[in-house]
PDB file of C-alpha atoms in Angstrom:
ATOM      1  CA  MET E  25     -41.529 -35.812  20.974  1.00  0.00           C
ATOM      2  CA  LEU E  26     -39.034 -33.140  19.870  1.00  0.00           C
ATOM      3  CA  CYS E  27     -36.151 -34.962  21.535  1.00  0.00           C
ATOM      4  CA  ALA E  28     -36.955 -38.088  19.533  1.00  0.00           C
ATOM      5  CA  TRP E  29     -35.937 -36.275  16.341  1.00  0.00           C
ATOM      6  CA  TYR E  30     -32.314 -36.024  17.590  1.00  0.00           C
ATOM      7  CA  ASN E  31     -32.042 -39.808  17.418  1.00  0.00           C
ATOM      8  CA  THR E  32     -33.144 -40.132  13.791  1.00  0.00           C
ATOM      9  CA  VAL E  33     -30.935 -40.813  10.795  1.00  0.00           C
ATOM     10  CA  GLU E  34     -32.095 -37.610   9.099  1.00  0.00           C
ATOM     11  CA  PHE E  35     -30.745 -35.481  11.976  1.00  0.00           C
ATOM     12  CA  TYR E  36     -27.302 -37.078  11.763  1.00  0.00           C
ATOM     13  CA  VAL E  37     -27.193 -36.719   7.966  1.00  0.00           C
ATOM     14  CA  ILE E  38     -28.034 -32.997   8.200  1.00  0.00           C
ATOM     15  CA  ALA E  39     -25.549 -32.449  11.056  1.00  0.00           C
ATOM     16  CA  GLY E  40     -22.804 -34.278   9.143  1.00  0.00           C
ATOM     17  CA  ALA E  41     -23.467 -32.235   5.980  1.00  0.00           C
ATOM     18  CA  ALA E  42     -23.353 -28.965   7.981  1.00  0.00           C
ATOM     19  CA  ALA E  43     -20.076 -29.985   9.641  1.00  0.00           C
ATOM     20  CA  ALA E  44     -18.556 -30.908   6.255  1.00  0.00           C
ATOM     21  CA  ALA E  45     -19.616 -27.521   4.837  1.00  0.00           C
ATOM     22  CA  VAL E  46     -17.963 -25.671   7.733  1.00  0.00           C
ATOM     23  CA  VAL E  47     -14.718 -27.621   7.269  1.00  0.00           C
ATOM     24  CA  ALA E  48     -14.758 -27.029   3.492  1.00  0.00           C
ATOM     25  CA  LEU E  49     -15.298 -23.263   3.881  1.00  0.00           C
ATOM     26  CA  SER E  50     -12.521 -22.934   6.446  1.00  0.00           C
ATOM     27  CA  ALA E  51     -10.093 -24.792   4.191  1.00  0.00           C
ATOM     28  CA  LEU E  52     -10.585 -22.458   1.192  1.00  0.00           C
ATOM     29  CA  PRO E  53      -7.487 -20.409   0.297  1.00  0.00           C
ATOM     30  CA  SER E  54      -7.525 -16.633   0.410  1.00  0.00           C
ATOM     31  CA  ARG E  55      -8.782 -14.990  -2.781  1.00  0.00           C
ATOM     32  CA  ARG E  56      -6.422 -12.014  -2.479  1.00  0.00           C
ATOM     33  CA  GLY E  57      -3.645 -13.547  -4.535  1.00  0.00           C
ATOM     34  CA  ALA E  58       0.069 -13.954  -3.973  1.00  0.00           C
ATOM     35  CA  ALA E  59       2.197 -11.218  -2.466  1.00  0.00           C
ATOM     36  CA  VAL E  60       4.616  -9.536  -4.866  1.00  0.00           C
ATOM     37  CA  LEU E  61       7.460  -7.371  -3.534  1.00  0.00           C
ATOM     38  CA  HIS E  62       8.926  -4.548  -5.648  1.00  0.00           C
ATOM     39  CA  LEU E  63      11.972  -2.538  -4.585  1.00  0.00           C
ATOM     40  CA  GLU E  64      12.082   1.003  -5.935  1.00  0.00           C
ATOM     41  CA  ALA E  65      14.989   3.449  -5.732  1.00  0.00           C
ATOM     42  CA  GLY E  66      14.096   7.112  -5.416  1.00  0.00           C
ATOM     43  CA  ARG E  67      15.521  10.088  -7.250  1.00  0.00           C
ATOM     44  CA  LEU E  68      16.586  12.764  -4.763  1.00  0.00           C
ATOM     45  CA  LEU E  69      15.836  16.402  -5.569  1.00  0.00           C
ATOM     46  CA  CYS E  70      16.995  19.635  -3.946  1.00  0.00           C
ATOM     47  CA  GLY E  71      14.459  22.226  -3.004  1.00  0.00           C
ATOM     48  CA  ASP E  72      13.238  24.516  -0.284  1.00  0.00           C
ATOM     49  CA  GLU E  73      14.454  22.783   2.875  1.00  0.00           C
ATOM     50  CA  ALA E  74      12.220  24.768   5.235  1.00  0.00           C
ATOM     51  CA  VAL E  75       8.812  23.420   4.229  1.00  0.00           C
ATOM     52  CA  PRO E  76       6.063  24.682   6.540  1.00  0.00           C
ATOM     53  CA  GLY E  77       3.768  22.115   8.144  1.00  0.00           C
ATOM     54  CA  ARG E  78       4.083  18.356   8.008  1.00  0.00           C
ATOM     55  CA  PRO E  79       5.706  16.414   5.169  1.00  0.00           C
ATOM     56  CA  TRP E  80       3.307  15.198   2.474  1.00  0.00           C
ATOM     57  CA  LEU E  81       2.911  12.810  -0.447  1.00  0.00           C
ATOM     58  CA  GLU E  82       1.901  13.743  -3.950  1.00  0.00           C
ATOM     59  CA  VAL E  83       0.810  10.840  -6.161  1.00  0.00           C
ATOM     60  CA  GLU E  84       0.060  11.382  -9.845  1.00  0.00           C
ATOM     61  CA  VAL E  85      -0.803   9.092 -12.729  1.00  0.00           C
ATOM     62  CA  ASP E  86       0.883  10.351 -15.894  1.00  0.00           C
ATOM     63  CA  ARG E  87      -0.496  10.045 -19.427  1.00  0.00           C
ATOM     64  CA  ASN E  88       1.274   6.668 -19.859  1.00  0.00           C
ATOM     65  CA  GLY E  89      -0.445   5.204 -16.783  1.00  0.00           C
ATOM     66  CA  HIS E  90       2.730   5.302 -14.672  1.00  0.00           C
ATOM     67  CA  VAL E  91       2.273   6.221 -11.018  1.00  0.00           C
ATOM     68  CA  VAL E  92       4.688   8.949  -9.877  1.00  0.00           C
ATOM     69  CA  ILE E  93       5.067   9.245  -6.103  1.00  0.00           C
ATOM     70  CA  THR E  94       6.724  12.424  -4.832  1.00  0.00           C
ATOM     71  CA  ARG E  95       7.696  12.471  -1.165  1.00  0.00           C
ATOM     72  CA  HIS E  96       7.975  16.107  -0.013  1.00  0.00           C
ATOM     73  CA  GLY E  97       9.553  17.340   3.216  1.00  0.00           C
ATOM     74  CA  LEU E  98      12.513  14.998   3.570  1.00  0.00           C
ATOM     75  CA  ARG E  99      14.647  15.763   6.604  1.00  0.00           C
ATOM     76  CA  GLY E 100      18.089  14.432   7.383  1.00  0.00           C
ATOM     77  CA  VAL E 101      18.867  12.924   3.970  1.00  0.00           C
ATOM     78  CA  ALA E 102      21.860  14.320   2.085  1.00  0.00           C
ATOM     79  CA  MET E 103      22.071  14.287  -1.714  1.00  0.00           C
ATOM     80  CA  ASP E 104      24.581  11.416  -1.523  1.00  0.00           C
ATOM     81  CA  GLY E 105      22.136   9.429   0.648  1.00  0.00           C
ATOM     82  CA  ALA E 106      19.210   7.387  -0.598  1.00  0.00           C
ATOM     83  CA  VAL E 107      15.482   6.915  -0.235  1.00  0.00           C
ATOM     84  CA  SER E 108      13.994   3.622  -1.363  1.00  0.00           C
ATOM     85  CA  LEU E 109      10.625   1.898  -1.197  1.00  0.00           C
ATOM     86  CA  ALA E 110       9.704  -1.704  -0.512  1.00  0.00           C
ATOM     87  CA  VAL E 111       6.316  -2.034  -2.230  1.00  0.00           C
ATOM     88  CA  ASN E 112       4.322  -5.123  -1.232  1.00  0.00           C
ATOM     89  CA  VAL E 113       1.323  -5.809  -3.492  1.00  0.00           C
ATOM     90  CA  ILE E 114      -1.384  -8.313  -2.526  1.00  0.00           C
ATOM     91  CA  GLY E 115      -4.301  -8.112  -4.938  1.00  0.00           C
ATOM     92  CA  PHE E 116      -5.403  -4.464  -4.875  1.00  0.00           C
ATOM     93  CA  ASP E 117      -3.833  -3.707  -1.480  1.00  0.00           C
ATOM     94  CA  ILE E 118      -0.435  -2.002  -1.564  1.00  0.00           C
ATOM     95  CA  SER E 119       1.785  -1.570   1.479  1.00  0.00           C
ATOM     96  CA  ILE E 120       4.765   0.754   1.012  1.00  0.00           C
ATOM     97  CA  GLU E 121       7.677   0.857   3.470  1.00  0.00           C
ATOM     98  CA  GLU E 122      10.048   3.800   3.054  1.00  0.00           C
ATOM     99  CA  ARG E 123      13.724   3.321   3.853  1.00  0.00           C
ATOM    100  CA  LEU E 124      16.029   6.291   4.437  1.00  0.00           C
ATOM    101  CA  THR E 125      19.823   6.345   4.175  1.00  0.00           C
ATOM    102  CA  PRO E 126      21.133   9.717   5.471  1.00  0.00           C
ATOM    103  CA  GLY E 127      24.403  10.067   3.524  1.00  0.00           C
ATOM    104  CA  ARG E 128      27.370  12.255   4.496  1.00  0.00           C
ATOM    105  CA  GLY E 129      27.206  15.332   2.271  1.00  0.00           C
ATOM    106  CA  ASP E 130      26.259  18.889   3.157  1.00  0.00           C
ATOM    107  CA  ASP E 131      23.689  19.335   0.371  1.00  0.00           C
ATOM    108  CA  MET E 132      20.359  18.176   1.771  1.00  0.00           C
ATOM    109  CA  ALA E 133      17.570  16.627  -0.277  1.00  0.00           C
ATOM    110  CA  ALA E 134      14.060  17.983   0.183  1.00  0.00           C
ATOM    111  CA  THR E 135      12.144  15.653  -2.125  1.00  0.00           C
ATOM    112  CA  ALA E 136      12.311  12.067  -3.373  1.00  0.00           C
ATOM    113  CA  GLN E 137      10.522  10.865  -6.482  1.00  0.00           C
ATOM    114  CA  PHE E 138       9.563   7.326  -7.525  1.00  0.00           C
ATOM    115  CA  GLU E 139       7.980   5.993 -10.706  1.00  0.00           C
ATOM    116  CA  LEU E 140       5.898   2.809 -10.581  1.00  0.00           C
ATOM    117  CA  ASP E 141       5.368   1.613 -14.143  1.00  0.00           C
ATOM    118  CA  TRP E 142       4.005  -1.837 -13.308  1.00  0.00           C
ATOM    119  CA  LEU E 143       0.546  -1.028 -11.856  1.00  0.00           C
ATOM    120  CA  GLY E 144      -2.512  -1.898 -13.928  1.00  0.00           C
ATOM    121  CA  PRO E 145      -5.536   0.378 -14.436  1.00  0.00           C
ATOM    122  CA  GLU E 146      -7.379  -0.596 -11.239  1.00  0.00           C
ATOM    123  CA  ARG E 147      -8.333   1.014  -7.929  1.00  0.00           C
ATOM    124  CA  TYR E 148      -5.697   0.357  -5.261  1.00  0.00           C
ATOM    125  CA  HIS E 149      -5.742   0.842  -1.483  1.00  0.00           C
ATOM    126  CA  ILE E 150      -2.340   2.183  -0.443  1.00  0.00           C
ATOM    127  CA  LYS E 151      -0.656   2.369   2.965  1.00  0.00           C
ATOM    128  CA  TYR E 152       2.601   4.344   3.004  1.00  0.00           C
ATOM    129  CA  ASN E 153       4.758   3.980   6.113  1.00  0.00           C
ATOM    130  CA  SER E 154       8.061   5.642   6.947  1.00  0.00           C
ATOM    131  CA  GLU E 155       9.221   3.994  10.140  1.00  0.00           C
ATOM    132  CA  ASP E 156      12.511   5.936  10.143  1.00  0.00           C
ATOM    133  CA  ALA E 157      10.688   9.283  10.081  1.00  0.00           C
ATOM    134  CA  GLY E 158       7.671   8.107  12.117  1.00  0.00           C
ATOM    135  CA  LEU E 159       5.199   9.040   9.352  1.00  0.00           C
ATOM    136  CA  PHE E 160       2.145   7.294   7.879  1.00  0.00           C
ATOM    137  CA  ALA E 161      -0.431   7.961   5.134  1.00  0.00           C
ATOM    138  CA  ALA E 162      -3.264   5.914   3.633  1.00  0.00           C
ATOM    139  CA  PHE E 163      -5.418   6.547   0.567  1.00  0.00           C
ATOM    140  CA  SER E 164      -7.161   4.981  -2.431  1.00  0.00           C
ATOM    141  CA  LEU E 165      -5.754   5.495  -5.898  1.00  0.00           C
ATOM    142  CA  PRO E 166      -7.591   4.787  -9.153  1.00  0.00           C
ATOM    143  CA  VAL E 167      -4.839   4.337 -11.748  1.00  0.00           C
ATOM    144  CA  ARG E 168      -6.156   6.469 -14.593  1.00  0.00           C
ATOM    145  CA  PRO E 169      -4.215   9.181 -16.447  1.00  0.00           C
ATOM    146  CA  GLY E 170      -4.636  12.608 -14.879  1.00  0.00           C
ATOM    147  CA  ILE E 171      -5.474  11.427 -11.345  1.00  0.00           C
ATOM    148  CA  ARG E 172      -3.636  13.349  -8.603  1.00  0.00           C
ATOM    149  CA  VAL E 173      -3.794  12.614  -4.864  1.00  0.00           C
ATOM    150  CA  VAL E 174      -2.130  14.734  -2.171  1.00  0.00           C
ATOM    151  CA  ARG E 175      -1.912  13.425   1.411  1.00  0.00           C
ATOM    152  CA  GLU E 176      -0.302  14.931   4.481  1.00  0.00           C
ATOM    153  CA  PHE E 177       1.542  12.436   6.672  1.00  0.00           C
ATOM    154  CA  MET E 178       0.192  11.605  10.109  1.00  0.00           C
TER     155      MET E 178
END
């Protein structure tokens, strides 16, 4: 008796509707939004070269809503070198790739500073990766004036 139901029109209508729903859901585009890439040049600063412990990040939101990223504990970058960031934003997920250019001078930089003035007042999930230095950090950042986040690199 139960097997007879598989041969009815109602069964095939329900099965066809379920199959169409599965195909429609799998064809929906991602809701994350388009990826936007920003390239940021850092400002190199001198300082105490012998920083104890691991390098760290300090991220602050200033009173204007600009995000200031300070990368402490640089090693091997001269003052005539460069530190830059490739910032990939997809929705509220931010992936930052650090790029180091050593330079040739004798004065060594200890800190690099970046200002991101294009982030809106939202909560972002940030991954910061320095492949050249073999360092990584991840954190959430609500962009509101006065917020300060400090993370040690792994």
